[in-house]
Amino acid sequence: MEAQRKLLNSPERCVDEALSGIVSCNGGLALLRGHRVVLRSDLGALKGRVALLSGGGSGHEPAHAGYVGAGMLSGAVAGGVFASPSPGSVLAAVLTLWQAGASGVLLIVKNYTGDRLNFGLALEQARSRGVRIAMVIVADDCAFTHLSKAGRRGLCGTVLVHKLAGAMAERGCSLDEIVAKVTEATKGIGTLGVSLSPCSVPGCLPTFQLPPGEMEMGLGIHGEPGIKRSKVASADEVVKSMIDHMTDPSSQSHLSLKSGDSVVLCVNNLGALSCLEMAVVGRAAISCLESRGMQVARVMSGSFMTSLEMAGMSLTLMRADEETLALFDAKTTAPAWPNLSTAALSGRNCSIAPPENVSASEEASDQEGPLSDVMRKVLEEICTNLLKQQEELNALDRAAGDGDCGNTHALAAHAIQEWLNSHVVPGCPGQLLSSLAVLVQERMGGSSGALYSLFLTAAALPLRGYSHPAAWAEAVHAGTEAMRRYGGAEPGDRTMLDALCPAVEELKKLSSAPSGGTMAVLQKAVEKAEQGAESTRDLTAKAGRASYIAAERVTLPDPGAVAIATILSEAELSARRRDGQTNGHLAARSQPAEQMEFACSHVVCNWMPDRTPGLYPSLPSSLSGGASYRVSGRPQSICDHDYDNRISVIPQPDPPLVPPPLPPRQNSSKKQPRPRSMPPPVPPRGQEARGETPLRANVNVVSLSVGRLVDISRATAIQSSQNPVYCGKCHGAMSTLSTLKKMVWCCDFCGKENTISSTDSGVKSSARRPLPGRDVLYLSQELDGDYVNLEDMLVVFCVDISGSMSVTSEVSAGSSVRSPTYVSRLQSVQDALQRSLSSLLQTSPHRRVALVTFNDEVTVYGDGTGVPLTLRDWSLMDYDYLKKQGESYSTPHCIAESIHPLTQRVKELCEHGATALGPAALISVAMASRYMGSKVIICTDGRANIGLGELEQSAGQTSTHSPYFYSQLAKEAADSGVIVSVLTFEGTDCRLAEVGRLADHTGGRVNIVNISTVSTEIQSVLADNILATSVTATLLSAEGIYFPYEDESSHKLVREIGNVTEGVEITFQFAVKPDSIESFQRRDRIPFQLQLDFKTRELQKVTRIITDQRRVTSSSWVWAGSLNMAVLGVHCAQLCARLTMEGRIVEAQKQLKAQQDLLKDISEQRPSPKEESIYGNWISTMSVICDDLTGHSQRKQDTRELMASQSSPVKGLSDEAAKVVYQLKRAKSVGGKKQASQPLGL
């Protein structure tokens, strides 16, 4: 942990430089030469009056030098940071004041031992020299209920004593009178503080540690311990708790207050609270005091006695009669004393009524019109999609603003939704826009609220009494001009205008009769808006908060422009739905993100295995610009291609030609620039060099966001406690698409006629909706086993402590790892584990955590409270014995109880010996298997070289049982609902391709870390919680469909998924069998059904059934413009990675090349910056694995040797390549929509 950064020149000189700065900034102050003493510059004004002197350690500024001035202190003595001033400096100050003609000197001292001793010594020395002097000790701390001999500490109440004594001295009161008054006043002063963070002396570490999410009450201003720590609560709760404690009669340090008492309230910032927080605290304190019947006479809020940069505050209360208030209100020139009003606070009205009709919105007419329903639907769609896009807009805004663009638009969306629920939508569009303008102004807030309100207000006028297209064109133009006029921005300034203005220019065509009709203009306007929003990525901001950010840091689209594009897109889509023009393109856009998402709007069926001529439609001229290939003697564009339709895969008999060497791959840790054009094509593979027809990509792909589908807490599906009705032949389920005639259901997928009994679950002939819906959750009433609370799950840290973990690396300047400069791998893991334990203590205090280490032997520390279990020698080769030991090992204590012994175990680890990774992983999984949802986190830097799962140094000598060991262990972990994640260190060769199976099969993470990132990666792993276990996905379609690479004989595909965490996404590709093409082309739609069976975290069995239909086409006119490239990209990444891990590397290369050809062709024929960005992002990712695959092929002398490596088909992959492959198997699209601005989520 490094010392807190501070804006100083030198820790040693900071006090002297600060005092010099205070004096330099205030003409009424001066320094006493040779001492850290600040005095009034008009010492002559003290003649015949009592001089007041106070002081203490520095670090509490503005105390005490800030209170030197007429009407307060005559001088202040400063010590070092948090150190009492020296007696010599105090004496020098006293003598200076006395010799200036003061009638006496009063020392005002906080009750700290050092201050009392040093000021007391100076007092005695001055008194021996004839100085008339006295001292008042201020002890106002209310923290401790039982007082020690030291008494109460002196805190911020000292500042109030300064003010009272200073006013009396200014009046000319005698020393005895002042002492008597302030001594009595101190009995009615009490202070209590609360801290959210520690403070640190310059050049030193923090004075104490405060875990995240906790606060400490009653601490001293130097960081001395308080009375209790607790979870951070709301401001109202914290203030109430403080005042309750301060006034508790059972406490020996309480402040006696009763109903009717008049008090002065001081809300003191201890250093780092924002002014916003201080205002909230002040409100809470006044409200709390008034609720007790007390009269709050005065309030001072600000920084009066701080504790360096401590985030916290203190409350000081002082009983105040009229005389005390008079002294408190007396004038002073002290620079740190606030200029307060003398008006009474309690009982006054704090608000002023505005003039009538200023904030009231224009009353909308109750009369609906022909457009009321349409406008309601449009607004509902816009609001829904803005809420879905909230986090995306926030993320875009964080790059160049305050990160609240999504939140701001969500405020407007919620406000409009509420308004729609309680108001009639007027038939006049102008009247509606006026109402929305006021609503947005009041509820949205910020500059966005003002701009939208300006737009709506200006746009309302042309729509008063009109609703024809020309009026709408004039309205949007008027609104845009108002935004430009008052906002000061222009197109090109990287604002929302960059999306709005191009769309408005297009909408101007509505003023005349546009060719293609109104819908064509609307669609073109949306395209212009989307292109404009995407163009802001390359613009330099010239308006708004983003204009203050360096241009090189602003690389994402402007969030305001993206929001405008979303609004226009949803408005156009709603209009199309009403107009009945929801074609394939729109259907693909409107497909719910949480259901099945298809890469193409239609089922494309025009292919034949032998590429028979005549079955392909001629290519439209508009699509003829793409690359072409010669098939059966004629040119053919990729967009009019035959698909991946091979029924079987036959390895090439000859070895592939070795491609030319590729340039070395760049370090993956460096940020790749966003491609401005398509990346270069992959070097030709062997079959192309020989003139063979290259493989074509399949666009019949469906993507399933399984992570969202199994999260039933967020599901919008219909819920049912009944059982589905299944077909007796293909097991397809009845749905709302089914036809039921006289209780006979003809299966939509296989055609079998099923007789349905009237008692069958979910089917009631008398019901209004007798058939299940398109999306239904069937919830079992029984739990599959005993209920397990996820809070009781186990986290097992399985840590390598072999000799190689002693290798050190230099820590960069920004690293979170503690000193020294060079840190070993084990030290970085120890630091990461300690951070993770502290984090778990805060977030999941009931969770169990265990530690397992391995070198020559495996040591099970468990929760650190018991005697460690050590396993060595023969036991490391006995699978059943290790498993039994793990299953029987108890971890009885949660992290809240075991944090200290477990942390100590982690600190004591030292590196030596070999690497028994396999046995350690086995016993860790066995321990975790007792609790569903548990996690095993393996952190290693070397190959397993002892015990089960041993991996020899030579690739050709790998034990044949090793792959099966890791596969078997992964299956057992997945069956038990355990997630295993594997982290290795960069620069090592751990055979990640083998060990990574543990994570691949269980839903865990595979990654390569370094000493600076291991802590962050472990935190990410801890955040991955299981949403469901035993997940099985079944995809059915009509007979005639098959699934290439998976099940090529059936129209039903079953895939075992296992554990599912948030974000898991899987894809399927399907195709039409050759003998079914003709019949499919005569069909209008093809049914698809997803059956998702799983167990929730509560062990409830659930079946989710989603049924959909897709249109059929053989025309590239229809499908070429509707491809969802993100779905295609995810599918290609997952498919290529899976083929690679199965050893089918040549096929993976062909698939990659086919996808690149398809995407390149579409990009040329249908240019779109957004789509090109999607292409560029995932192709860039795929190029990494392509390079590794090519290099792997070069190292093989014979393809047959490559394909025959059945024991370990990927043993030749480097750890870096294996990491990429495993991560690509889990590739997913980012967020609910497929985003163009970000690469695939890996």
Coordinates of N, CA and C in Angstrom, one line a residue, residues 666-734:
Q666 N 1.0 -9.0 -32.7 CA 1.3 -7.9 -31.7 C 0.9 -8.4 -30.3
N667 N 1.5 -7.8 -29.3 CA 1.2 -8.1 -28.0 C -0.3 -7.9 -27.7
S668 N -1.0 -8.9 -27.2 CA -2.4 -8.8 -27.0 C -2.8 -7.8 -26.0
S669 N -1.8 -7.4 -25.1 CA -2.2 -6.5 -24.0 C -2.3 -5.1 -24.5
K670 N -1.7 -4.8 -25.7 CA -1.8 -3.5 -26.2 C -3.1 -3.2 -26.9
K671 N -3.7 -2.1 -26.7 CA -5.0 -1.8 -27.2 C -4.9 -1.7 -28.7
Q672 N -5.8 -2.4 -29.4 CA -5.8 -2.4 -30.9 C -6.6 -1.2 -31.3
P673 N -6.1 -0.5 -32.3 CA -6.9 0.7 -32.8 C -8.1 0.2 -33.6
R674 N -9.1 1.0 -33.5 CA -10.4 0.6 -34.2 C -10.1 0.6 -35.7
P675 N -10.4 -0.5 -36.4 CA -10.1 -0.6 -37.8 C -11.0 0.4 -38.6
R676 N -10.3 1.1 -39.5 CA -11.1 2.1 -40.4 C -11.4 1.4 -41.7
S677 N -10.9 0.2 -41.9 CA -11.3 -0.5 -43.1 C -11.2 -2.0 -42.8
M678 N -11.6 -2.8 -43.7 CA -11.6 -4.2 -43.5 C -10.2 -4.7 -43.3
P679 N -9.9 -5.6 -42.4 CA -8.5 -6.1 -42.3 C -8.1 -7.0 -43.5
P680 N -6.8 -7.1 -43.7 CA -6.4 -7.9 -44.9 C -6.9 -9.3 -44.8
P681 N -7.2 -10.0 -45.9 CA -7.7 -11.4 -45.9 C -6.6 -12.3 -45.3
V682 N -7.1 -13.4 -44.8 CA -6.2 -14.5 -44.3 C -5.5 -15.1 -45.5
P683 N -4.2 -15.4 -45.3 CA -3.5 -16.1 -46.4 C -4.2 -17.3 -46.9
P684 N -4.1 -17.6 -48.2 CA -4.9 -18.7 -48.7 C -4.5 -20.0 -48.1
R685 N -5.5 -20.8 -47.8 CA -5.3 -22.2 -47.3 C -4.9 -23.1 -48.4
G686 N -4.6 -24.3 -48.0 CA -4.1 -25.3 -49.0 C -5.1 -25.6 -50.1
Q687 N -6.4 -25.8 -49.8 CA -7.3 -26.2 -50.8 C -7.5 -25.1 -51.8
E688 N -7.3 -23.8 -51.4 CA -7.5 -22.7 -52.4 C -6.3 -22.7 -53.3
A689 N -5.1 -22.9 -52.7 CA -3.9 -22.9 -53.6 C -4.0 -24.0 -54.6
R690 N -4.7 -25.1 -54.4 CA -4.8 -26.1 -55.3 C -6.0 -25.9 -56.3
G691 N -6.7 -24.7 -56.1 CA -7.8 -24.4 -57.0 C -9.1 -25.0 -56.6
E692 N -9.3 -25.5 -55.4 CA -10.5 -26.1 -55.0 C -11.5 -25.0 -54.7
T693 N -12.8 -25.3 -54.8 CA -13.8 -24.3 -54.5 C -13.9 -24.1 -53.0
P694 N -13.7 -22.9 -52.6 CA -13.7 -22.6 -51.1 C -15.1 -22.9 -50.5
L695 N -15.1 -23.1 -49.2 CA -16.3 -23.3 -48.4 C -17.1 -22.0 -48.3
R696 N -18.4 -22.1 -48.3 CA -19.2 -20.9 -48.1 C -19.8 -20.9 -46.7
A697 N -20.0 -19.8 -46.2 CA -20.5 -19.6 -44.8 C -22.0 -19.8 -44.8
N698 N -22.5 -20.4 -43.7 CA -23.9 -20.6 -43.5 C -24.5 -19.5 -42.7
V699 N -25.6 -18.8 -43.3 CA -26.2 -17.7 -42.6 C -27.4 -18.2 -41.8
N700 N -27.7 -19.4 -41.8 CA -28.8 -20.0 -41.0 C -28.3 -20.3 -39.6
V701 N -28.3 -19.3 -38.8 CA -27.7 -19.3 -37.4 C -28.7 -18.7 -36.4
V702 N -28.8 -19.4 -35.3 CA -29.6 -18.8 -34.2 C -28.8 -18.7 -33.0
S703 N -28.9 -17.6 -32.3 CA -28.2 -17.4 -31.0 C -29.1 -17.4 -29.8
L704 N -28.7 -18.0 -28.7 CA -29.5 -18.0 -27.5 C -28.7 -17.4 -26.4
S705 N -29.2 -16.3 -25.8 CA -28.6 -15.7 -24.6 C -29.0 -16.5 -23.4
V706 N -28.4 -17.6 -23.2 CA -28.8 -18.6 -22.1 C -28.7 -17.9 -20.8
G707 N -27.7 -17.1 -20.6 CA -27.6 -16.4 -19.3 C -28.8 -15.6 -18.9
R708 N -29.5 -15.0 -19.9 CA -30.7 -14.3 -19.6 C -31.9 -15.2 -19.5
L709 N -31.9 -16.2 -20.4 CA -33.0 -17.1 -20.4 C -33.3 -17.9 -19.2
V710 N -32.2 -18.2 -18.4 CA -32.4 -19.0 -17.2 C -32.6 -18.2 -16.0
D711 N -32.4 -16.8 -16.1 CA -32.7 -15.9 -15.0 C -34.2 -15.6 -14.9
I712 N -34.9 -16.5 -14.2 CA -36.3 -16.4 -14.2 C -36.8 -15.2 -13.4
S713 N -35.9 -14.6 -12.6 CA -36.3 -13.3 -11.9 C -36.6 -12.2 -12.9
R714 N -35.9 -12.2 -14.1 CA -36.1 -11.1 -15.1 C -36.9 -11.6 -16.3
A715 N -37.4 -12.8 -16.2 CA -38.2 -13.3 -17.4 C -39.5 -12.6 -17.5
T716 N -39.8 -12.3 -18.8 CA -41.2 -11.8 -19.1 C -42.1 -12.9 -19.6
A717 N -41.7 -14.1 -19.5 CA -42.5 -15.2 -20.1 C -43.7 -15.5 -19.1
I718 N -44.7 -16.1 -19.7 CA -45.8 -16.6 -18.9 C -45.4 -17.7 -18.0
Q719 N -45.8 -17.7 -16.8 CA -45.4 -18.7 -15.8 C -46.5 -19.7 -15.6
S720 N -46.2 -21.0 -15.5 CA -47.2 -22.0 -15.3 C -46.6 -23.1 -14.4
S721 N -47.5 -23.6 -13.5 CA -47.1 -24.6 -12.6 C -47.5 -26.0 -13.2
Q722 N -48.1 -26.0 -14.4 CA -48.5 -27.3 -15.0 C -47.3 -27.8 -15.8
N723 N -47.5 -29.0 -16.4 CA -46.5 -29.6 -17.3 C -46.7 -29.3 -18.7
P724 N -45.7 -29.2 -19.5 CA -45.9 -29.0 -21.0 C -46.6 -30.3 -21.6
V725 N -47.2 -30.1 -22.7 CA -47.8 -31.2 -23.5 C -46.9 -31.5 -24.6
Y726 N -46.3 -32.7 -24.6 CA -45.2 -33.0 -25.6 C -45.8 -34.0 -26.7
C727 N -45.2 -33.9 -27.8 CA -45.5 -34.8 -28.9 C -44.9 -36.1 -28.6
G728 N -45.6 -37.2 -28.9 CA -45.2 -38.5 -28.6 C -44.1 -39.0 -29.5
K729 N -43.8 -38.3 -30.5 CA -42.7 -38.7 -31.5 C -41.4 -37.9 -31.3
C730 N -41.5 -36.6 -31.5 CA -40.3 -35.8 -31.5 C -40.1 -35.0 -30.2
H731 N -41.1 -35.1 -29.3 CA -41.0 -34.4 -28.0 C -41.1 -32.9 -28.2
G732 N -41.7 -32.4 -29.3 CA -42.0 -31.0 -29.5 C -43.1 -30.7 -28.5
A733 N -43.2 -29.4 -28.1 CA -44.2 -29.0 -27.1 C -45.3 -28.2 -27.8
M734 N -46.5 -28.4 -27.3 CA -47.6 -27.6 -27.8 C -47.4 -26.1 -27.4

